[in-house]
Amino acid sequence: MMKIFVAGHRGMVGSAIVRRLNALGQTHIITRTRQELDLLDQQAVMDFMQSEKPDQVYLAAAKVGEIHANNTYPAEFIYENLMVQNNVIHAAHQSGVQKLLFLGSSCIYPREVPQPMKEEMLLTGPLEPTNEPYAIAKIAGIKLCESYNRQYGTDFRSVMPTNLYGPGDNYHPENSHVIPALLRRFHEAVRQQAPEVVIWGSGTPMREFLHVDDMAAATVHVMNLDAATYQSHTQPMLSHINVGTGVDCTIRELAETIAKVTGFTGRLTFDTTKPDGTPRKLLDVSKLKSLGWVPSIPLEQGLSEVYRAESFKF
């Protein structure tokens, strides 16, 4: 039986990948908690890889956070992500890992870029300043995989997901992303019978959202493509693949859907004194579609399922 190491299995992304592999009948999945294996420790990672010798590695471990965290701790965001990537990818090569899949983020693309964002837009302009350290680390991860492939003939691949939501998300009142933040805010408004919910910005920016279980299915799909198929749709120095729905909605539409899901019937008020951020962020997913994968969880259905399953955390 194939041995698969999922790095970061306790996070929202890593746990979804484990669920997907289990659903496909994969029984030999190797995991380690942060206490059991510090991915910042190069020797510990090398010893683990040499001992376990996994056939495949999913690199879902990362230091992640929203705008405030990225702005407050830029050194940690670039250092820790670079170190984890370097240690895992290098040790995978040294240990003869057959396939590795590196998970990045759509923030790798320049701030001012044509929409939807094609893979070819990488490194064509300045990044969004608020998350530049994190984006630089993720770009370095892509290039690390490509460099090992070119020099050593490894089969290390990269996928770049859009904004994710789903089981295991962070619902902290101050430092969560837009979907968990709104789910919590609307839930509390219903519980307190509040007459309105105030939402930052004008409600006009457009965003793309993908259920994490769809992301996991796409990730496993890309990992399991035969090498010839993967290489025919990518280039040695442009090998990453966007993962998203290819469909976006306004923040207002998102808020209206969440109001419906949570049963909130009051007013939606948009605070236009607060920043909107980038007007639009949408991935071009035509490459992934041509490789035979499309998402299966519509946004309202996904939000309803998440709310029913996760509202106890609010």
GROMACS .gro file of C-alpha atoms in nm:
model
  314
    1MET     CA    1   0.000   0.000   0.000
    2MET     CA    2   0.125   0.348  -0.088
    3LYS     CA    3   0.247   0.558   0.209
    4ILE     CA    4   0.129   0.919   0.205
    5PHE     CA    5   0.254   1.190   0.439
    6VAL     CA    6   0.014   1.483   0.491
    7ALA     CA    7   0.204   1.772   0.649
    8GLY     CA    8  -0.032   2.004   0.836
    9HIS     CA    9  -0.308   1.745   0.883
   10ARG     CA   10  -0.472   1.936   1.171
   11GLY     CA   11  -0.535   2.251   0.967
   12MET     CA   12  -0.846   2.318   0.761
   13VAL     CA   13  -0.668   2.228   0.435
   14GLY     CA   14  -0.468   1.930   0.561
   15SER     CA   15  -0.763   1.772   0.741
   16ALA     CA   16  -0.973   1.802   0.424
   17ILE     CA   17  -0.701   1.623   0.226
   18VAL     CA   18  -0.695   1.344   0.485
   19ARG     CA   19  -1.076   1.313   0.459
   20ARG     CA   20  -1.051   1.291   0.081
   21LEU     CA   21  -0.777   1.026   0.088
   22ASN     CA   22  -0.976   0.822   0.341
   23ALA     CA   23  -1.285   0.846   0.120
   24LEU     CA   24  -1.081   0.706  -0.169
   25GLY     CA   25  -0.977   0.407   0.043
   26GLN     CA   26  -0.624   0.522   0.122
   27THR     CA   27  -0.539   0.359   0.454
   28HIS     CA   28  -0.166   0.425   0.498
   29ILE     CA   29  -0.164   0.798   0.576
   30ILE     CA   30   0.124   0.927   0.788
   31THR     CA   31   0.064   1.232   1.008
   32ARG     CA   32   0.261   1.410   1.279
   33THR     CA   33   0.150   1.683   1.516
   34ARG     CA   34   0.371   1.989   1.567
   35GLN     CA   35   0.478   1.841   1.903
   36GLU     CA   36   0.581   1.515   1.735
   37LEU     CA   37   0.763   1.676   1.441
   38ASP     CA   38   0.877   2.039   1.423
   39LEU     CA   39   0.884   2.117   1.052
   40LEU     CA   40   1.109   2.416   1.126
   41ASP     CA   41   1.380   2.173   1.241
   42GLN     CA   42   1.574   2.065   0.932
   43GLN     CA   43   1.742   1.763   1.091
   44ALA     CA   44   1.420   1.639   1.248
   45VAL     CA   45   1.241   1.658   0.912
   46MET     CA   46   1.527   1.479   0.737
   47ASP     CA   47   1.535   1.204   1.001
   48PHE     CA   48   1.157   1.158   0.974
   49MET     CA   49   1.163   1.135   0.593
   50GLN     CA   50   1.456   0.893   0.592
   51SER     CA   51   1.283   0.676   0.852
   52GLU     CA   52   0.929   0.674   0.710
   53LYS     CA   53   1.017   0.700   0.339
   54PRO     CA   54   0.670   0.806   0.219
   55ASP     CA   55   0.580   0.754  -0.147
   56GLN     CA   56   0.385   1.081  -0.167
   57VAL     CA   57   0.382   1.406   0.032
   58TYR     CA   58   0.106   1.669   0.054
   59LEU     CA   59   0.261   1.988   0.190
   60ALA     CA   60  -0.034   2.165   0.351
   61ALA     CA   61   0.152   2.294   0.657
   62ALA     CA   62   0.184   2.672   0.662
   63LYS     CA   63   0.166   2.975   0.887
   64VAL     CA   64  -0.154   3.151   0.778
   65GLY     CA   65  -0.358   3.451   0.890
   66GLU     CA   66  -0.566   3.747   0.778
   67ILE     CA   67  -0.450   4.098   0.687
   68HIS     CA   68  -0.386   4.217   1.044
   69ALA     CA   69  -0.172   3.913   1.128
   70ASN     CA   70   0.023   3.941   0.803
   71ASN     CA   71   0.089   4.310   0.868
   72THR     CA   72   0.183   4.261   1.234
   73TYR     CA   73   0.411   3.957   1.200
   74PRO     CA   74   0.568   3.979   0.851
   75ALA     CA   75   0.899   3.828   0.967
   76GLU     CA   76   0.731   3.516   1.106
   77PHE     CA   77   0.518   3.476   0.795
   78ILE     CA   78   0.811   3.476   0.554
   79TYR     CA   79   1.061   3.292   0.776
   80GLU     CA   80   0.841   3.009   0.900
   81ASN     CA   81   0.683   2.937   0.562
   82LEU     CA   82   1.018   2.941   0.383
   83MET     CA   83   1.174   2.710   0.643
   84VAL     CA   84   0.890   2.457   0.640
   85GLN     CA   85   0.889   2.444   0.259
   86ASN     CA   86   1.267   2.418   0.231
   87ASN     CA   87   1.290   2.144   0.492
   88VAL     CA   88   1.005   1.928   0.363
   89ILE     CA   89   1.079   1.962  -0.010
   90HIS     CA   90   1.454   1.905   0.026
   91ALA     CA   91   1.408   1.609   0.261
   92ALA     CA   92   1.149   1.461   0.023
   93HIS     CA   93   1.404   1.473  -0.259
   94GLN     CA   94   1.680   1.329  -0.040
   95SER     CA   95   1.452   1.046   0.071
   96GLY     CA   96   1.336   0.945  -0.277
   97VAL     CA   97   0.975   1.062  -0.248
   98GLN     CA   98   0.800   0.981  -0.577
   99LYS     CA   99   0.550   1.269  -0.578
  100LEU     CA  100   0.502   1.585  -0.376
  101LEU     CA  101   0.220   1.838  -0.394
  102PHE     CA  102   0.277   2.189  -0.258
  103LEU     CA  103  -0.022   2.405  -0.163
  104GLY     CA  104   0.006   2.778  -0.217
  105SER     CA  105  -0.241   3.064  -0.237
  106SER     CA  106  -0.400   3.296  -0.491
  107CYS     CA  107  -0.220   3.587  -0.320
  108ILE     CA  108   0.089   3.495  -0.527
  109TYR     CA  109  -0.046   3.709  -0.811
  110PRO     CA  110   0.028   4.081  -0.850
  111ARG     CA  111  -0.210   4.330  -0.690
  112GLU     CA  112  -0.300   4.489  -1.024
  113VAL     CA  113  -0.360   4.200  -1.260
  114PRO     CA  114  -0.621   4.129  -1.531
  115GLN     CA  115  -0.922   3.929  -1.410
  116PRO     CA  116  -0.965   3.636  -1.402
  117MET     CA  117  -0.605   3.565  -1.296
  118LYS     CA  118  -0.423   3.321  -1.522
  119GLU     CA  119  -0.125   3.114  -1.408
  120GLU     CA  120   0.088   3.311  -1.658
  121MET     CA  121   0.036   3.629  -1.451
  122LEU     CA  122   0.284   3.511  -1.186
  123LEU     CA  123   0.577   3.756  -1.137
  124THR     CA  124   0.435   4.015  -1.377
  125GLY     CA  125   0.398   4.298  -1.122
  126PRO     CA  126   0.417   4.414  -0.757
  127LEU     CA  127   0.235   4.210  -0.492
  128GLU     CA  128  -0.031   4.329  -0.246
  129PRO     CA  129   0.184   4.493   0.028
  130THR     CA  130  -0.022   4.362   0.321
  131ASN     CA  131   0.059   3.996   0.251
  132GLU     CA  132   0.376   4.026   0.044
  133PRO     CA  133   0.597   3.820   0.284
  134TYR     CA  134   0.351   3.528   0.276
  135ALA     CA  135   0.312   3.554  -0.102
  136ILE     CA  136   0.690   3.563  -0.154
  137ALA     CA  137   0.724   3.246   0.051
  138LYS     CA  138   0.457   3.069  -0.155
  139ILE     CA  139   0.618   3.179  -0.483
  140ALA     CA  140   0.948   3.044  -0.351
  141GLY     CA  141   0.776   2.711  -0.281
  142ILE     CA  142   0.658   2.686  -0.641
  143LYS     CA  143   1.007   2.767  -0.769
  144LEU     CA  144   1.167   2.521  -0.527
  145CYS     CA  145   0.950   2.241  -0.666
  146GLU     CA  146   1.026   2.345  -1.023
  147SER     CA  147   1.401   2.367  -0.955
  148TYR     CA  148   1.418   2.016  -0.810
  149ASN     CA  149   1.215   1.886  -1.104
  150ARG     CA  150   1.447   2.049  -1.355
  151GLN     CA  151   1.771   1.945  -1.187
  152TYR     CA  152   1.682   1.606  -1.042
  153GLY     CA  153   1.381   1.487  -1.245
  154THR     CA  154   1.150   1.479  -0.943
  155ASP     CA  155   0.771   1.504  -0.978
  156PHE     CA  156   0.687   1.788  -0.740
  157ARG     CA  157   0.368   1.980  -0.824
  158SER     CA  158   0.194   2.295  -0.699
  159VAL     CA  159  -0.168   2.409  -0.672
  160MET     CA  160  -0.288   2.760  -0.585
  161PRO     CA  161  -0.634   2.762  -0.419
  162THR     CA  162  -0.867   3.061  -0.406
  163ASN     CA  163  -1.037   3.176  -0.082
  164LEU     CA  164  -1.135   2.865   0.113
  165TYR     CA  165  -1.405   2.797   0.371
  166GLY     CA  166  -1.535   2.487   0.544
  167PRO     CA  167  -1.495   2.258   0.845
  168GLY     CA  168  -1.208   2.354   1.074
  169ASP     CA  169  -1.209   2.725   0.985
  170ASN     CA  170  -1.105   3.000   1.228
  171TYR     CA  171  -1.403   3.185   1.380
  172HIS     CA  172  -1.209   3.424   1.604
  173PRO     CA  173  -1.402   3.754   1.631
  174GLU     CA  174  -1.099   3.971   1.541
  175ASN     CA  175  -0.873   3.772   1.309
  176SER     CA  176  -1.086   3.545   1.092
  177HIS     CA  177  -1.146   3.562   0.716
  178VAL     CA  178  -1.464   3.702   0.563
  179ILE     CA  179  -1.689   3.392   0.558
  180PRO     CA  180  -1.625   3.270   0.915
  181ALA     CA  181  -1.637   3.631   1.039
  182LEU     CA  182  -1.977   3.692   0.876
  183LEU     CA  183  -2.117   3.354   0.984
  184ARG     CA  184  -2.030   3.438   1.343
  185ARG     CA  185  -2.162   3.796   1.319
  186PHE     CA  186  -2.496   3.692   1.169
  187HIS     CA  187  -2.531   3.402   1.414
  188GLU     CA  188  -2.482   3.639   1.708
  189ALA     CA  189  -2.725   3.891   1.555
  190VAL     CA  190  -2.995   3.623   1.534
  191ARG     CA  191  -2.928   3.509   1.890
  192GLN     CA  192  -2.942   3.866   2.023
  193GLN     CA  193  -3.236   3.963   1.796
  194ALA     CA  194  -3.032   4.256   1.663
  195PRO     CA  195  -3.211   4.479   1.408
  196GLU     CA  196  -2.908   4.512   1.178
  197VAL     CA  197  -2.569   4.369   1.087
  198VAL     CA  198  -2.294   4.614   0.991
  199ILE     CA  199  -2.054   4.498   0.719
  200TRP     CA  200  -1.724   4.666   0.638
  201GLY     CA  201  -1.697   4.847   0.305
  202SER     CA  202  -1.942   4.912   0.024
  203GLY     CA  203  -2.032   4.549  -0.047
  204THR     CA  204  -1.924   4.585  -0.410
  205PRO     CA  205  -1.586   4.401  -0.413
  206MET     CA  206  -1.607   4.060  -0.575
  207ARG     CA  207  -1.456   3.745  -0.430
  208GLU     CA  208  -1.438   3.376  -0.522
  209PHE     CA  209  -1.499   3.110  -0.257
  210LEU     CA  210  -1.427   2.736  -0.269
  211HIS     CA  211  -1.535   2.473  -0.016
  212VAL     CA  212  -1.227   2.311   0.136
  213ASP     CA  213  -1.357   1.961   0.052
  214ASP     CA  214  -1.373   2.062  -0.315
  215MET     CA  215  -1.020   2.197  -0.283
  216ALA     CA  216  -0.905   1.865  -0.137
  217ALA     CA  217  -1.071   1.672  -0.420
  218ALA     CA  218  -0.900   1.893  -0.678
  219THR     CA  219  -0.564   1.859  -0.501
  220VAL     CA  220  -0.578   1.479  -0.494
  221HIS     CA  221  -0.694   1.484  -0.859
  222VAL     CA  222  -0.388   1.688  -0.961
  223MET     CA  223  -0.155   1.467  -0.757
  224ASN     CA  224  -0.291   1.151  -0.921
  225LEU     CA  225  -0.258   1.274  -1.281
  226ASP     CA  226   0.001   1.078  -1.473
  227ALA     CA  227   0.323   1.269  -1.536
  228ALA     CA  228   0.268   1.301  -1.911
  229THR     CA  229  -0.076   1.460  -1.865
  230TYR     CA  230   0.048   1.702  -1.598
  231GLN     CA  231   0.349   1.804  -1.806
  232SER     CA  232   0.142   1.853  -2.122
  233HIS     CA  233  -0.069   2.117  -1.941
  234THR     CA  234   0.217   2.295  -1.763
  235GLN     CA  235   0.570   2.420  -1.832
  236PRO     CA  236   0.890   2.341  -1.640
  237MET     CA  237   0.908   2.701  -1.509
  238LEU     CA  238   0.532   2.765  -1.498
  239SER     CA  239   0.399   2.449  -1.340
  240HIS     CA  240   0.144   2.562  -1.080
  241ILE     CA  241  -0.230   2.513  -1.131
  242ASN     CA  242  -0.509   2.740  -1.006
  243VAL     CA  243  -0.781   2.576  -0.796
  244GLY     CA  244  -1.115   2.756  -0.767
  245THR     CA  245  -1.469   2.771  -0.895
  246GLY     CA  246  -1.416   3.031  -1.168
  247VAL     CA  247  -1.725   3.208  -1.029
  248ASP     CA  248  -1.734   3.505  -0.792
  249CYS     CA  249  -1.992   3.712  -0.607
  250THR     CA  250  -2.005   4.054  -0.442
  251ILE     CA  251  -1.957   4.085  -0.068
  252ARG     CA  252  -2.318   4.210  -0.055
  253GLU     CA  253  -2.439   3.890  -0.227
  254LEU     CA  254  -2.229   3.684   0.013
  255ALA     CA  255  -2.379   3.867   0.311
  256GLU     CA  256  -2.732   3.817   0.178
  257THR     CA  257  -2.666   3.442   0.136
  258ILE     CA  258  -2.526   3.415   0.489
  259ALA     CA  259  -2.827   3.606   0.623
  260LYS     CA  260  -3.050   3.346   0.456
  261VAL     CA  261  -2.844   3.054   0.586
  262THR     CA  262  -2.844   3.182   0.946
  263GLY     CA  263  -3.206   3.299   0.944
  264PHE     CA  264  -3.126   3.668   0.993
  265THR     CA  265  -3.413   3.891   0.874
  266GLY     CA  266  -3.291   4.237   0.981
  267ARG     CA  267  -3.111   4.512   0.786
  268LEU     CA  268  -2.773   4.485   0.620
  269THR     CA  269  -2.577   4.809   0.666
  270PHE     CA  270  -2.255   4.872   0.477
  271ASP     CA  271  -1.997   5.094   0.647
  272THR     CA  272  -1.838   5.276   0.355
  273THR     CA  273  -1.584   5.445   0.585
  274LYS     CA  274  -1.409   5.106   0.605
  275PRO     CA  275  -1.177   4.986   0.325
  276ASP     CA  276  -1.297   4.766   0.041
  277GLY     CA  277  -0.963   4.613  -0.054
  278THR     CA  278  -0.901   4.487  -0.406
  279PRO     CA  279  -1.210   4.535  -0.629
  280ARG     CA  280  -1.197   4.180  -0.767
  281LYS     CA  281  -1.001   3.857  -0.715
  282LEU     CA  282  -1.101   3.571  -0.942
  283LEU     CA  283  -0.892   3.278  -1.061
  284ASP     CA  284  -0.889   3.151  -1.418
  285VAL     CA  285  -0.948   2.778  -1.367
  286SER     CA  286  -0.959   2.673  -1.733
  287LYS     CA  287  -0.639   2.470  -1.693
  288LEU     CA  288  -0.783   2.267  -1.405
  289LYS     CA  289  -1.107   2.216  -1.598
  290SER     CA  290  -0.911   2.090  -1.900
  291LEU     CA  291  -0.748   1.839  -1.666
  292GLY     CA  292  -1.091   1.694  -1.587
  293TRP     CA  293  -1.194   1.852  -1.257
  294VAL     CA  294  -1.481   2.087  -1.168
  295PRO     CA  295  -1.618   2.179  -0.821
  296SER     CA  296  -1.932   2.009  -0.688
  297ILE     CA  297  -2.040   2.215  -0.384
  298PRO     CA  298  -2.245   2.532  -0.461
  299LEU     CA  299  -2.177   2.825  -0.227
  300GLU     CA  300  -2.517   2.836  -0.053
  301GLN     CA  301  -2.517   2.459   0.002
  302GLY     CA  302  -2.162   2.470   0.136
  303LEU     CA  303  -2.238   2.761   0.370
  304SER     CA  304  -2.550   2.585   0.500
  305GLU     CA  305  -2.359   2.265   0.574
  306VAL     CA  306  -2.076   2.452   0.745
  307TYR     CA  307  -2.315   2.659   0.955
  308ARG     CA  308  -2.507   2.354   1.074
  309ALA     CA  309  -2.186   2.171   1.161
  310GLU     CA  310  -1.973   2.454   1.304
  311SER     CA  311  -2.206   2.704   1.475
  312PHE     CA  312  -2.126   2.549   1.816
  313LYS     CA  313  -1.781   2.713   1.783
  314PHE     CA  314  -1.919   3.067   1.774
   0.00000   0.00000   0.00000
